[in-house]
Amino acid sequence: QVQLVQSGAEVQRPRASVKVSCKASGYIFTGYYMHWVRQAPGQGLEWMGRINPNGGDTSYAQKFQGRLTMTRDTSISTGYMELTRLSFDDMAVYYCARAVKGSTGDVCAFDIWGQGTMVTVSP
Amino acid sequence: QSALTQPASVSGSPGQSIAISCTGTSSDVGGYNFVSWYQHHPGKAPKLMIYEVTIRPSGISSRFSGSKSGNTASLTISGLQAEDEADYYCGSYTSTNTLVVFGGGTKLTVL
């Protein structure tokens, strides 16, 4: 079946980096944009960015510019999200999500989600 | 503070209908038909309920419907059921440099 499976929970120190993976199966990986969304404890959803697996071009939310990198490995249908210079504000559940493909392309709606990866920032 | 404004909570009795609003600007909700709605049960991944304002993905009950007027989109749930109790988020494409914005979420309680 169509699914996204993410890597396991992470505990990192402040100012360290974290890299989360998201393996796609059941569909053509290069046919759909992959987005990343996070949710801090008690907070709402926050969009971080997206990558086009077919070509690798990316778009990031301005607040993460300079410390967020999204990449992909098409040979294993896996996307990656790396966030550097972590602070306590980065503690959250991080989700990858597949974008719905409409007649105009990526319609910025997300129909398949990974199970989420908890990132804890602790001294 | 979220870019899109949703009520913090709504409630209804089984069988009733409720509507959740999502207010943005002409740069997002009002300017494009790329509004989506998600149902989120704590500890689980969000679930897409509506996209492109009115379209239900395959498998989503017809009790869920979406609409838009000006800068405000709405999700209506008819025939409320106990399993509808969850947090609901709206999202929209935005022409700003963020690309996608979400609402702060609405907690639906089925009385």
mmCIF file of C-alpha atoms in Angstrom:
data_model
loop_
_atom_site.group_PDB
_atom_site.id
_atom_site.type_symbol
_atom_site.label_atom_id
_atom_site.label_comp_id
_atom_site.label_asym_id
_atom_site.label_seq_id
_atom_site.Cartn_x
_atom_site.Cartn_y
_atom_site.Cartn_z
ATOM 1 C CA GLN A 1 0.000 0.000 0.000
ATOM 2 C CA VAL A 2 0.959 3.637 -0.356
ATOM 3 C CA GLN A 3 2.888 4.718 2.711
ATOM 4 C CA LEU A 4 5.644 6.875 4.132
ATOM 5 C CA VAL A 5 7.802 5.438 6.900
ATOM 6 C CA GLN A 6 9.989 7.779 8.914
ATOM 7 C CA SER A 7 13.082 7.177 10.992
ATOM 8 C CA GLY A 8 12.896 6.875 14.754
ATOM 9 C CA ALA A 9 12.859 9.381 17.563
ATOM 10 C CA GLU A 10 15.912 11.591 18.097
ATOM 11 C CA VAL A 11 17.440 13.302 21.110
ATOM 12 C CA GLN A 12 19.900 16.066 20.297
ATOM 13 C CA ARG A 13 21.811 18.729 22.202
ATOM 14 C CA PRO A 14 21.201 22.438 21.581
ATOM 15 C CA ARG A 15 23.145 23.715 18.581
ATOM 16 C CA ALA A 16 23.422 20.179 17.158
ATOM 17 C CA SER A 17 21.791 18.963 13.936
ATOM 18 C CA VAL A 18 19.156 16.331 13.205
ATOM 19 C CA LYS A 19 18.439 14.436 9.999
ATOM 20 C CA VAL A 20 15.133 12.611 9.576
ATOM 21 C CA SER A 21 14.450 10.164 6.756
ATOM 22 C CA CYS A 22 11.151 9.337 5.041
ATOM 23 C CA LYS A 23 10.920 6.213 2.875
ATOM 24 C CA ALA A 24 8.155 6.048 0.315
ATOM 25 C CA SER A 25 6.564 2.880 -0.985
ATOM 26 C CA GLY A 26 3.566 1.900 -3.074
ATOM 27 C CA TYR A 27 3.833 4.764 -5.543
ATOM 28 C CA ILE A 28 6.275 6.404 -7.959
ATOM 29 C CA PHE A 29 8.486 8.436 -5.647
ATOM 30 C CA THR A 30 9.531 10.931 -8.308
ATOM 31 C CA GLY A 31 5.937 11.647 -9.289
ATOM 32 C CA TYR A 32 4.892 13.615 -6.183
ATOM 33 C CA TYR A 33 6.333 16.499 -4.192
ATOM 34 C CA MET A 34 7.320 15.685 -0.604
ATOM 35 C CA HIS A 35 6.623 18.279 2.100
ATOM 36 C CA TRP A 36 7.716 18.460 5.729
ATOM 37 C CA VAL A 37 5.451 19.739 8.506
ATOM 38 C CA ARG A 38 6.126 19.913 12.239
ATOM 39 C CA GLN A 39 4.038 20.199 15.373
ATOM 40 C CA ALA A 40 5.520 21.435 18.626
ATOM 41 C CA PRO A 41 3.934 20.221 21.899
ATOM 42 C CA GLY A 42 0.552 21.854 22.387
ATOM 43 C CA GLN A 43 0.911 23.837 19.166
ATOM 44 C CA GLY A 44 -0.536 23.685 15.671
ATOM 45 C CA LEU A 45 0.902 22.476 12.390
ATOM 46 C CA GLU A 46 3.775 24.391 10.851
ATOM 47 C CA TRP A 47 4.901 24.018 7.235
ATOM 48 C CA MET A 48 8.657 23.785 6.805
ATOM 49 C CA GLY A 49 9.332 23.201 3.127
ATOM 50 C CA ARG A 50 9.066 20.872 0.166
ATOM 51 C CA ILE A 51 11.253 19.006 -2.297
ATOM 52 C CA ASN A 52 10.520 17.825 -5.794
ATOM 53 C CA PRO A 53 11.975 14.311 -5.871
ATOM 54 C CA ASN A 54 12.164 14.610 -9.667
ATOM 55 C CA GLY A 55 15.065 17.011 -9.924
ATOM 56 C CA GLY A 56 15.602 17.857 -6.271
ATOM 57 C CA ASP A 57 14.481 21.510 -6.347
ATOM 58 C CA THR A 58 13.371 22.823 -2.973
ATOM 59 C CA SER A 59 11.350 25.592 -1.333
ATOM 60 C CA TYR A 60 11.728 26.434 2.360
ATOM 61 C CA ALA A 61 9.698 28.556 4.761
ATOM 62 C CA GLN A 62 11.579 31.789 5.360
ATOM 63 C CA LYS A 63 11.985 31.179 9.103
ATOM 64 C CA PHE A 64 14.105 28.096 8.384
ATOM 65 C CA GLN A 65 16.268 29.585 5.624
ATOM 66 C CA GLY A 66 19.910 28.884 6.284
ATOM 67 C CA ARG A 67 19.458 25.950 8.638
ATOM 68 C CA LEU A 68 17.077 23.621 6.766
ATOM 69 C CA THR A 69 18.088 21.271 3.973
ATOM 70 C CA MET A 70 15.890 18.792 2.167
ATOM 71 C CA THR A 71 17.398 16.119 -0.042
ATOM 72 C CA ARG A 72 16.348 12.845 -1.626
ATOM 73 C CA ASP A 73 17.814 9.571 -2.841
ATOM 74 C CA THR A 74 15.679 8.341 -5.714
ATOM 75 C CA SER A 75 17.458 4.960 -5.788
ATOM 76 C CA ILE A 76 15.835 4.074 -2.458
ATOM 77 C CA SER A 77 12.728 6.316 -2.693
ATOM 78 C CA THR A 78 13.711 8.236 0.416
ATOM 79 C CA GLY A 79 13.544 11.892 1.350
ATOM 80 C CA TYR A 80 15.565 13.577 4.075
ATOM 81 C CA MET A 81 15.093 16.657 6.230
ATOM 82 C CA GLU A 82 18.098 18.098 8.050
ATOM 83 C CA LEU A 83 17.772 20.937 10.551
ATOM 84 C CA THR A 84 20.902 22.510 12.018
ATOM 85 C CA ARG A 85 21.628 24.730 15.032
ATOM 86 C CA LEU A 86 18.807 23.188 17.047
ATOM 87 C CA SER A 87 17.204 25.122 19.887
ATOM 88 C CA PHE A 88 14.561 24.183 22.436
ATOM 89 C CA ASP A 89 11.979 25.774 20.096
ATOM 90 C CA ASP A 90 12.710 23.006 17.583
ATOM 91 C CA MET A 91 11.347 20.278 19.861
ATOM 92 C CA ALA A 92 8.455 18.856 17.877
ATOM 93 C CA VAL A 93 7.027 15.937 15.959
ATOM 94 C CA TYR A 94 8.263 16.151 12.388
ATOM 95 C CA TYR A 95 6.128 14.728 9.571
ATOM 96 C CA CYS A 96 6.843 14.085 5.931
ATOM 97 C CA ALA A 97 3.815 14.179 3.665
ATOM 98 C CA ARG A 98 3.046 13.476 0.026
ATOM 99 C CA ALA A 99 1.413 16.290 -1.916
ATOM 100 C CA VAL A 100 -1.793 15.778 -3.852
ATOM 101 C CA LYS A 101 -1.182 16.167 -7.564
ATOM 102 C CA GLY A 102 -3.904 18.217 -9.182
ATOM 103 C CA SER A 103 -4.386 19.376 -12.747
ATOM 104 C CA THR A 104 -2.001 22.279 -12.106
ATOM 105 C CA GLY A 105 0.592 20.207 -10.249
ATOM 106 C CA ASP A 106 1.282 20.362 -6.494
ATOM 107 C CA VAL A 107 -1.890 21.734 -4.886
ATOM 108 C CA CYS A 108 -0.215 21.992 -1.471
ATOM 109 C CA ALA A 109 -2.540 19.481 0.182
ATOM 110 C CA PHE A 110 -1.163 16.342 1.766
ATOM 111 C CA ASP A 111 -2.841 12.975 1.329
ATOM 112 C CA ILE A 112 -0.230 10.550 2.688
ATOM 113 C CA TRP A 113 1.638 11.266 5.918
ATOM 114 C CA GLY A 114 4.500 9.556 7.678
ATOM 115 C CA GLN A 115 3.991 8.370 11.236
ATOM 116 C CA GLY A 116 5.952 11.314 12.640
ATOM 117 C CA THR A 117 9.382 11.565 14.246
ATOM 118 C CA MET A 118 9.739 13.101 17.691
ATOM 119 C CA VAL A 119 12.794 15.322 18.007
ATOM 120 C CA THR A 120 13.759 16.218 21.565
ATOM 121 C CA VAL A 121 16.311 18.921 22.287
ATOM 122 C CA SER A 122 17.937 18.392 25.654
ATOM 123 C CA PRO A 123 21.158 19.726 27.204
ATOM 124 C CA GLN B 1 0.453 33.221 15.961
ATOM 125 C CA SER B 2 -0.879 31.238 12.997
ATOM 126 C CA ALA B 3 -1.362 32.842 9.616
ATOM 127 C CA LEU B 4 -4.936 31.538 9.269
ATOM 128 C CA THR B 5 -7.521 32.139 11.989
ATOM 129 C CA GLN B 6 -9.708 29.334 13.295
ATOM 130 C CA PRO B 7 -11.953 29.193 16.378
ATOM 131 C CA ALA B 8 -10.210 27.399 19.221
ATOM 132 C CA SER B 9 -13.128 25.079 19.825
ATOM 133 C CA VAL B 10 -16.542 24.065 18.569
ATOM 134 C CA SER B 11 -18.987 21.496 19.863
ATOM 135 C CA GLY B 12 -22.142 19.718 18.815
ATOM 136 C CA SER B 13 -24.362 16.807 19.693
ATOM 137 C CA PRO B 14 -24.499 13.558 17.731
ATOM 138 C CA GLY B 15 -26.515 13.971 14.565
ATOM 139 C CA GLN B 16 -26.127 17.745 14.469
ATOM 140 C CA SER B 17 -24.142 19.780 11.931
ATOM 141 C CA ILE B 18 -21.267 22.105 12.752
ATOM 142 C CA ALA B 19 -19.081 24.433 10.730
ATOM 143 C CA ILE B 20 -15.457 25.430 11.350
ATOM 144 C CA SER B 21 -14.256 28.670 9.816
ATOM 145 C CA CYS B 22 -10.777 29.518 8.531
ATOM 146 C CA THR B 23 -10.033 33.166 7.811
ATOM 147 C CA GLY B 24 -7.042 34.379 5.857
ATOM 148 C CA THR B 25 -6.270 37.113 3.356
ATOM 149 C CA SER B 26 -6.275 37.707 -0.364
ATOM 150 C CA SER B 27 -2.716 36.329 -0.417
ATOM 151 C CA ASP B 28 -3.892 32.889 0.630
ATOM 152 C CA VAL B 29 -7.474 31.702 1.235
ATOM 153 C CA GLY B 30 -9.114 34.496 -0.735
ATOM 154 C CA GLY B 31 -6.750 34.471 -3.663
ATOM 155 C CA TYR B 32 -6.491 30.797 -4.508
ATOM 156 C CA ASN B 33 -8.614 27.650 -4.488
ATOM 157 C CA PHE B 34 -5.946 25.677 -2.664
ATOM 158 C CA VAL B 35 -7.569 25.345 0.762
ATOM 159 C CA SER B 36 -7.339 21.990 2.520
ATOM 160 C CA TRP B 37 -8.660 20.538 5.784
ATOM 161 C CA TYR B 38 -7.129 17.932 8.064
ATOM 162 C CA GLN B 39 -8.490 15.822 10.901
ATOM 163 C CA HIS B 40 -5.922 15.140 13.614
ATOM 164 C CA HIS B 41 -6.314 12.707 16.462
ATOM 165 C CA PRO B 42 -3.554 13.133 19.084
ATOM 166 C CA GLY B 43 -0.685 10.740 18.556
ATOM 167 C CA LYS B 44 -1.662 9.961 14.980
ATOM 168 C CA ALA B 45 -0.774 11.498 11.648
ATOM 169 C CA PRO B 46 -3.133 14.144 10.262
ATOM 170 C CA LYS B 47 -5.727 12.931 7.745
ATOM 171 C CA LEU B 48 -6.711 14.874 4.640
ATOM 172 C CA MET B 49 -10.462 15.515 4.587
ATOM 173 C CA ILE B 50 -10.877 18.198 1.890
ATOM 174 C CA TYR B 51 -8.567 19.742 -0.699
ATOM 175 C CA GLU B 52 -8.910 22.457 -3.342
ATOM 176 C CA VAL B 53 -11.704 23.935 -1.188
ATOM 177 C CA THR B 54 -14.397 21.353 -1.955
ATOM 178 C CA ILE B 55 -12.856 18.055 -3.101
ATOM 179 C CA ARG B 56 -13.135 14.980 -0.863
ATOM 180 C CA PRO B 57 -10.389 12.386 -1.230
ATOM 181 C CA SER B 58 -11.469 8.838 -1.919
ATOM 182 C CA GLY B 59 -12.811 7.181 1.223
ATOM 183 C CA ILE B 60 -13.819 10.380 3.034
ATOM 184 C CA SER B 61 -17.461 10.456 4.114
ATOM 185 C CA SER B 62 -19.845 12.793 2.295
ATOM 186 C CA ARG B 63 -20.730 14.156 5.743
ATOM 187 C CA PHE B 64 -17.646 16.332 5.320
ATOM 188 C CA SER B 65 -17.886 19.277 2.936
ATOM 189 C CA GLY B 66 -15.897 22.427 2.223
ATOM 190 C CA SER B 67 -16.723 25.872 0.927
ATOM 191 C CA LYS B 68 -15.233 29.332 0.590
ATOM 192 C CA SER B 69 -16.483 32.898 0.512
ATOM 193 C CA GLY B 70 -14.022 35.737 0.132
ATOM 194 C CA ASN B 71 -11.138 35.292 2.565
ATOM 195 C CA THR B 72 -12.958 32.711 4.709
ATOM 196 C CA ALA B 73 -13.170 28.974 4.096
ATOM 197 C CA SER B 74 -15.392 26.609 6.029
ATOM 198 C CA LEU B 75 -15.521 22.913 6.830
ATOM 199 C CA THR B 76 -18.989 21.562 7.551
ATOM 200 C CA ILE B 77 -19.566 18.244 9.238
ATOM 201 C CA SER B 78 -23.123 16.947 9.125
ATOM 202 C CA GLY B 79 -24.600 14.101 11.140
ATOM 203 C CA LEU B 80 -21.949 14.422 13.853
ATOM 204 C CA GLN B 81 -20.583 11.160 15.178
ATOM 205 C CA ALA B 82 -18.493 10.429 18.248
ATOM 206 C CA GLU B 83 -15.483 9.487 16.100
ATOM 207 C CA ASP B 84 -15.487 12.976 14.555
ATOM 208 C CA GLU B 85 -14.112 14.338 17.828
ATOM 209 C CA ALA B 86 -10.613 15.543 16.949
ATOM 210 C CA ASP B 87 -8.562 18.620 16.129
ATOM 211 C CA TYR B 88 -9.171 20.143 12.701
ATOM 212 C CA TYR B 89 -6.678 22.269 10.788
ATOM 213 C CA CYS B 90 -7.096 24.295 7.647
ATOM 214 C CA GLY B 91 -4.212 24.932 5.285
ATOM 215 C CA SER B 92 -3.750 27.083 2.229
ATOM 216 C CA TYR B 93 -1.286 27.909 -0.477
ATOM 217 C CA THR B 94 0.069 31.424 0.004
ATOM 218 C CA SER B 95 1.764 33.751 -2.434
ATOM 219 C CA THR B 96 4.117 34.926 0.304
ATOM 220 C CA ASN B 97 7.548 33.363 0.674
ATOM 221 C CA THR B 98 6.188 30.592 2.923
ATOM 222 C CA LEU B 99 4.193 28.716 0.260
ATOM 223 C CA VAL B 100 1.850 26.955 2.733
ATOM 224 C CA VAL B 101 0.174 28.290 5.878
ATOM 225 C CA PHE B 102 -1.989 26.542 8.457
ATOM 226 C CA GLY B 103 -4.623 27.650 10.909
ATOM 227 C CA GLY B 104 -4.104 27.273 14.630
ATOM 228 C CA GLY B 105 -6.486 24.327 14.821
ATOM 229 C CA THR B 106 -10.012 23.823 16.167
ATOM 230 C CA LYS B 107 -10.882 21.260 18.800
ATOM 231 C CA LEU B 108 -14.200 19.597 17.984
ATOM 232 C CA THR B 109 -16.063 18.115 20.914
ATOM 233 C CA VAL B 110 -19.018 15.799 20.326
ATOM 234 C CA LEU B 111 -21.219 16.202 23.359
#
